[in-house]
MMTF fields as JSON, N, C-alpha, C and O atoms, coordinates in Angstrom:
{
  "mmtfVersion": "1.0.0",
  "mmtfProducer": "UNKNOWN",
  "numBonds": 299,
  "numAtoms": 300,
  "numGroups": 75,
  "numChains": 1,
  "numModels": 1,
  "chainsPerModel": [1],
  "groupsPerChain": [75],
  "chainIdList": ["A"],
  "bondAtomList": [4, 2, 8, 6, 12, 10, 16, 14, 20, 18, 24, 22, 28, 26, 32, 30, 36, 34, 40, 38, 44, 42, 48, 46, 52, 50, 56, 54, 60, 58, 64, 62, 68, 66, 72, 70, 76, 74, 80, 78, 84, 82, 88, 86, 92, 90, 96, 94, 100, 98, 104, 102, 108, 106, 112, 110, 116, 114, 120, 118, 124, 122, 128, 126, 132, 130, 136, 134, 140, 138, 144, 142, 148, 146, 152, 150, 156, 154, 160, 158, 164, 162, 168, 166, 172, 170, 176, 174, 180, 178, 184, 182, 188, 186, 192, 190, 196, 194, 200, 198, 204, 202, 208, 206, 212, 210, 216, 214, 220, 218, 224, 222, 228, 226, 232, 230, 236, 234, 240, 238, 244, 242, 248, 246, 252, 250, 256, 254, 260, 258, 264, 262, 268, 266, 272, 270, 276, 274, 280, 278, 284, 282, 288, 286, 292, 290, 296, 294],
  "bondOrderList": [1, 1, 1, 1, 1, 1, 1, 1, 1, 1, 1, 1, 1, 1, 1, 1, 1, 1, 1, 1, 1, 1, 1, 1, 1, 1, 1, 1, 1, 1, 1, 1, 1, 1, 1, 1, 1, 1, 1, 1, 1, 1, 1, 1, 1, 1, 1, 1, 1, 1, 1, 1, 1, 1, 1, 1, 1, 1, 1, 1, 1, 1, 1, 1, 1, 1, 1, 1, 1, 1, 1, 1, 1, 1],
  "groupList": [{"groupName": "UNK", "atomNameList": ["N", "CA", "C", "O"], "elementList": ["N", "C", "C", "O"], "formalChargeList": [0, 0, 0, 0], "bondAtomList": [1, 0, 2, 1, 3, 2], "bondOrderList": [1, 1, 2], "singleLetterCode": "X", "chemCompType": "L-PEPTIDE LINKING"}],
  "groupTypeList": [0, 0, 0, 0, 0, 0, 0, 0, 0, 0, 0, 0, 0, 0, 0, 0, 0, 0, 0, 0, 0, 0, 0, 0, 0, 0, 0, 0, 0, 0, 0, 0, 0, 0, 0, 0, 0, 0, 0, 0, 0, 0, 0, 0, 0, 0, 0, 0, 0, 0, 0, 0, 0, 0, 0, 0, 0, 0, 0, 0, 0, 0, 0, 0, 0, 0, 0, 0, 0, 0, 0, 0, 0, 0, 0],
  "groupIdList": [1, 2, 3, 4, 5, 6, 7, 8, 9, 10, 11, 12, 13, 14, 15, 16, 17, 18, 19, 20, 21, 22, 23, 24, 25, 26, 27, 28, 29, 30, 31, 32, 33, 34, 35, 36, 37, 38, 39, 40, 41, 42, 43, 44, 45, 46, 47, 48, 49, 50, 51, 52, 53, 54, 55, 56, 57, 58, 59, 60, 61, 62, 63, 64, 65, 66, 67, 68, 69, 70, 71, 72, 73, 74, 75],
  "secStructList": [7, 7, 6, 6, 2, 2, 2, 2, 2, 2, 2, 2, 6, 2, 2, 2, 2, 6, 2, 2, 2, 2, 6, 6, 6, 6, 7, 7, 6, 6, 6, 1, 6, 6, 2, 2, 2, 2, 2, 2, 2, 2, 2, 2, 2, 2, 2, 2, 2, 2, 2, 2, 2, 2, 2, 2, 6, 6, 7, 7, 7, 1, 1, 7, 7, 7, 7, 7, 7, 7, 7, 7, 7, 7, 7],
  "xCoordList": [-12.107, -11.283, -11.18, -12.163, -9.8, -9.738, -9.811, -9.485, -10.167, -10.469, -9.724, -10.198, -8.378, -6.969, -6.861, -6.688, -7.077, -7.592, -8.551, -8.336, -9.814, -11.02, -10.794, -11.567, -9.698, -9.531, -8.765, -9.13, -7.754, -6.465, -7.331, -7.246, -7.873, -8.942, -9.852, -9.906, -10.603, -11.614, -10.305, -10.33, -9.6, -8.835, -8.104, -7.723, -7.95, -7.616, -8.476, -8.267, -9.798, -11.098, -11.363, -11.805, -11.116, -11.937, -10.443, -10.733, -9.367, -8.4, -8.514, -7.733, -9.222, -9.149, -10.377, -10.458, -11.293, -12.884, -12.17, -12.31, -11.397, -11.202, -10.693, -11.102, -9.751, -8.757, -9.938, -10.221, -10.55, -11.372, -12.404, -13.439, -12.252, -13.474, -12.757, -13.075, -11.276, -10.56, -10.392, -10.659, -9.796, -9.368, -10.594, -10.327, -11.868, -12.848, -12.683, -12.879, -12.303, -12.809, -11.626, -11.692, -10.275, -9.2, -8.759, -8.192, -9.116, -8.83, -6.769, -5.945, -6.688, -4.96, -4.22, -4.169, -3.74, -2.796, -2.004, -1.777, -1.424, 0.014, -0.403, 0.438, -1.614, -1.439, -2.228, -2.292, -2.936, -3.602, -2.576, -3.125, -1.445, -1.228, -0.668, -0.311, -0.455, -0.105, -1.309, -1.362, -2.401, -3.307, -3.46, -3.751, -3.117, -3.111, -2.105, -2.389, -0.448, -0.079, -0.16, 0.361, -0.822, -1.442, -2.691, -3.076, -3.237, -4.51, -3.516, -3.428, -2.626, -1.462, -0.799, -1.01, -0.072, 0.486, -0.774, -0.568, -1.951, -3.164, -3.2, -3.071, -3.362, -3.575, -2.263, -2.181, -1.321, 0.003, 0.146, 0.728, -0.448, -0.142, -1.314, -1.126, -2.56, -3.33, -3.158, -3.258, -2.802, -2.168, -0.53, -0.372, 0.266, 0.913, 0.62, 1.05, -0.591, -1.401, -2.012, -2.018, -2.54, -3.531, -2.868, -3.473, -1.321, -0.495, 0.009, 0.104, 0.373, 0.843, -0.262, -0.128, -1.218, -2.767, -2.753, -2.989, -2.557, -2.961, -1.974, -2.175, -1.03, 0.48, 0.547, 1.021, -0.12, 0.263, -1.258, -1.181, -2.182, -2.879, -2.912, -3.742, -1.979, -1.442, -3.227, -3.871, -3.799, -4.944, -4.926, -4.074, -5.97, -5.46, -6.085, -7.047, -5.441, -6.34, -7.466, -7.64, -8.384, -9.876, -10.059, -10.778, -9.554, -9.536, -8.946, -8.046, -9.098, -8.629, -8.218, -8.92, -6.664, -6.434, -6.227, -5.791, -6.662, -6.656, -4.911, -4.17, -4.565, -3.418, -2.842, -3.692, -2.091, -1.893, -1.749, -1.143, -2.686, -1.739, -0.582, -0.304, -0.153, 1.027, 0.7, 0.193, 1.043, 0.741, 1.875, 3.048, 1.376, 2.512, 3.04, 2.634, 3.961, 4.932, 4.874, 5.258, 4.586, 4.452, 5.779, 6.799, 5.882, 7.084, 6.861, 7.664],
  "yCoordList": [10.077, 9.713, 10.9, 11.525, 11.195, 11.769, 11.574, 10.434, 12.354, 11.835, 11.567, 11.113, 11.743, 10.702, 9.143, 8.245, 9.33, 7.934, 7.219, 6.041, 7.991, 7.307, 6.929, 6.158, 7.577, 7.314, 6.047, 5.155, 6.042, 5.125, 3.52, 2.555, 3.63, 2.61, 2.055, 0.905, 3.412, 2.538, 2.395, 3.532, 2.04, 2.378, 0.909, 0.266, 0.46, -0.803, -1.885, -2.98, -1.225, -2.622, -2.599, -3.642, -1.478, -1.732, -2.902, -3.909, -2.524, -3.533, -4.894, -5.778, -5.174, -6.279, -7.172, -8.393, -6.124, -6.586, -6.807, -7.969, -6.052, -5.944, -7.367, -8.362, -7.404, -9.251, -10.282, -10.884, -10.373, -11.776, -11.308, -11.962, -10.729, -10.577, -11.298, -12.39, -10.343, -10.97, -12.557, -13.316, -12.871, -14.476, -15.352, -16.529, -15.016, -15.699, -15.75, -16.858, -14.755, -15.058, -15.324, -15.122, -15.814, -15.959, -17.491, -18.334, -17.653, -18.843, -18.685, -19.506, -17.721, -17.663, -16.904, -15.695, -17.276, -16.264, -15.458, -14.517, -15.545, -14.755, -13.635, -12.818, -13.74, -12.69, -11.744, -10.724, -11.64, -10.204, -10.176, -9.687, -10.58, -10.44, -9.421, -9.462, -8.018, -6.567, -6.202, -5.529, -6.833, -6.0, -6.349, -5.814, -7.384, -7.829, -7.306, -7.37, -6.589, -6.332, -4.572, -3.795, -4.245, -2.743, -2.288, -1.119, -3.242, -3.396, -3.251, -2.209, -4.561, -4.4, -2.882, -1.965, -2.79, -0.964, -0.138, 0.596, 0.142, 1.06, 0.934, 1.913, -0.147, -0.578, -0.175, 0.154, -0.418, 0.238, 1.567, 2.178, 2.218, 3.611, 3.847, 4.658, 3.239, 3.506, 3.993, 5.008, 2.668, 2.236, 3.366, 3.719, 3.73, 4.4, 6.272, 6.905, 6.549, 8.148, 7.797, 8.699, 6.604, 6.506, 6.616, 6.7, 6.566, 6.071, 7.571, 7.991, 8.472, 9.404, 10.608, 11.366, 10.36, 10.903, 10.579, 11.445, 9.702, 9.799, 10.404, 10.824, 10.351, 9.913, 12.02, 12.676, 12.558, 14.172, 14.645, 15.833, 14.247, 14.37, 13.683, 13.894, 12.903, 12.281, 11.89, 12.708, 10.836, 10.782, 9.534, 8.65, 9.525, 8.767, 7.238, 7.188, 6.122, 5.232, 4.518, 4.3, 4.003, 3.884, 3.256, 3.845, 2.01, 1.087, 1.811, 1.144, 2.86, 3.403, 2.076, 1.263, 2.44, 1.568, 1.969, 3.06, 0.703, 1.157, 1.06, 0.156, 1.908, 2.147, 0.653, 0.152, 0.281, -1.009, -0.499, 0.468, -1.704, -1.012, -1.858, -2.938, -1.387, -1.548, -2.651, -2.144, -4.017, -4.624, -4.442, -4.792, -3.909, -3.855, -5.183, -6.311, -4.579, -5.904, -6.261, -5.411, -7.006, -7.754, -7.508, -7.365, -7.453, -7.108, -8.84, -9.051],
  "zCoordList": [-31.577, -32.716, -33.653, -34.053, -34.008, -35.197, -36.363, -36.697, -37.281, -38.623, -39.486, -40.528, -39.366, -39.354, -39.394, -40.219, -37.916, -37.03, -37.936, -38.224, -38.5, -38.575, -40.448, -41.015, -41.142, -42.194, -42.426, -43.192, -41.755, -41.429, -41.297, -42.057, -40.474, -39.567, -40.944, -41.381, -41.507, -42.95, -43.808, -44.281, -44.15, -45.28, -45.068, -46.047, -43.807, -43.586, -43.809, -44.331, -43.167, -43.141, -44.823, -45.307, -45.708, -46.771, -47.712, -48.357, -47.573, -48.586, -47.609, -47.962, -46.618, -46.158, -46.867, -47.004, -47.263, -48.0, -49.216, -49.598, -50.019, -51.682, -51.342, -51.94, -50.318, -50.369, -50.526, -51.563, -49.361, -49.414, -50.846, -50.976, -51.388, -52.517, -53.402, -53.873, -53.734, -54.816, -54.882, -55.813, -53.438, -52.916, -53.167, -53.411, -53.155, -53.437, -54.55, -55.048, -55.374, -56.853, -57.486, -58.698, -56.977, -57.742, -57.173, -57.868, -55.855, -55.059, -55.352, -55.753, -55.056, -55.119, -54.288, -54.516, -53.534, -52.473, -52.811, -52.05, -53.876, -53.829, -55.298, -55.673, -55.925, -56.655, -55.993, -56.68, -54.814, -53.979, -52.461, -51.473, -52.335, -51.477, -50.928, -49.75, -51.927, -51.52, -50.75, -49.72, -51.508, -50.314, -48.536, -47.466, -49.021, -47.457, -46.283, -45.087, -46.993, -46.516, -46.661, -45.861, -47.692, -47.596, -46.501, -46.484, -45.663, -44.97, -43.805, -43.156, -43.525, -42.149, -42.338, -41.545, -43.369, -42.909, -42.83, -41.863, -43.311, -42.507, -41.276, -40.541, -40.87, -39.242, -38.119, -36.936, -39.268, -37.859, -37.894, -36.997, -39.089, -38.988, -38.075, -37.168, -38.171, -36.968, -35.77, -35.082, -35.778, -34.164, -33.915, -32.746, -34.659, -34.691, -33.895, -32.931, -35.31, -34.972, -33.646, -32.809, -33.306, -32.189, -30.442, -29.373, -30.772, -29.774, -29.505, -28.351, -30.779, -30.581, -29.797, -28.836, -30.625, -29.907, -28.419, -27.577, -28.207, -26.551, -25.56, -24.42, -26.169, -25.331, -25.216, -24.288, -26.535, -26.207, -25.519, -25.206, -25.297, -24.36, -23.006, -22.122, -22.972, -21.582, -21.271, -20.614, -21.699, -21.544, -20.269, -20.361, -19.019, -17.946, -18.498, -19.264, -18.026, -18.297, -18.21, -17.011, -18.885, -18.971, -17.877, -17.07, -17.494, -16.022, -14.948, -14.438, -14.439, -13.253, -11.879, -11.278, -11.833, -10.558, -9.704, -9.337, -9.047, -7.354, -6.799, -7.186, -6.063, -5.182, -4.276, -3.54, -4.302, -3.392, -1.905, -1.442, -1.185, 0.616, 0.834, 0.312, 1.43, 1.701, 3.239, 4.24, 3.199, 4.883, 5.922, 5.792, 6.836, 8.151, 8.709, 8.991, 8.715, 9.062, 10.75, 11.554, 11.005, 12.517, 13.367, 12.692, 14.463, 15.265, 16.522, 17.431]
}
C-alpha cells in the first residue's frame, strides 16, 4: 500500500467514527450526514488510487487460475 492509499483508507474510517460519535450524541440523521457522505467519497477515491495502482503495475491476480482443458470430442 501506498501512503496515498493508506491516507485515503484512515481518512474514511476516522469520519465514519466522528458519525457514530456525533449520531450517538445527537440521535439525528440529517444534521451529520455530510460526514457520512465525506467517509463514502474517501473510500471511492480509495478504491479509485487503488485500481489505478494495480492496473499500472499490471499486478497478476492473487487466486492464480488454473487453465481449462479442453474435452475431446468422441467420433
Amino acid at each position: 500500500m501506498k501512503i496515498r492509499e493508506t491516507v485515503l483508507i484512515s481518512l474514511s474510517i476516522g469520519c465514519l467514527i466522528l458519525w457514530v460519535l456525533e449520531f450517538r450524541r445527537t440521535r439525528t440523521f440529517g444534521e451529520h450526514y455530510w460526514l457520512i457522505m465525506l467517509c463514502l467519497a474517501f473510500l471511492l477515491a480509495f478504491m479509485y488510487v487503488r485500481g489505478v495502482h494495480l492496473n499500472s503495475v499490471k499486478q497478476k491476480p492473487t487466486v492464480p487460475v488454473k487453465p481449462t482443458r479442453k474435452k475431446k470430442k468422441k467420433s
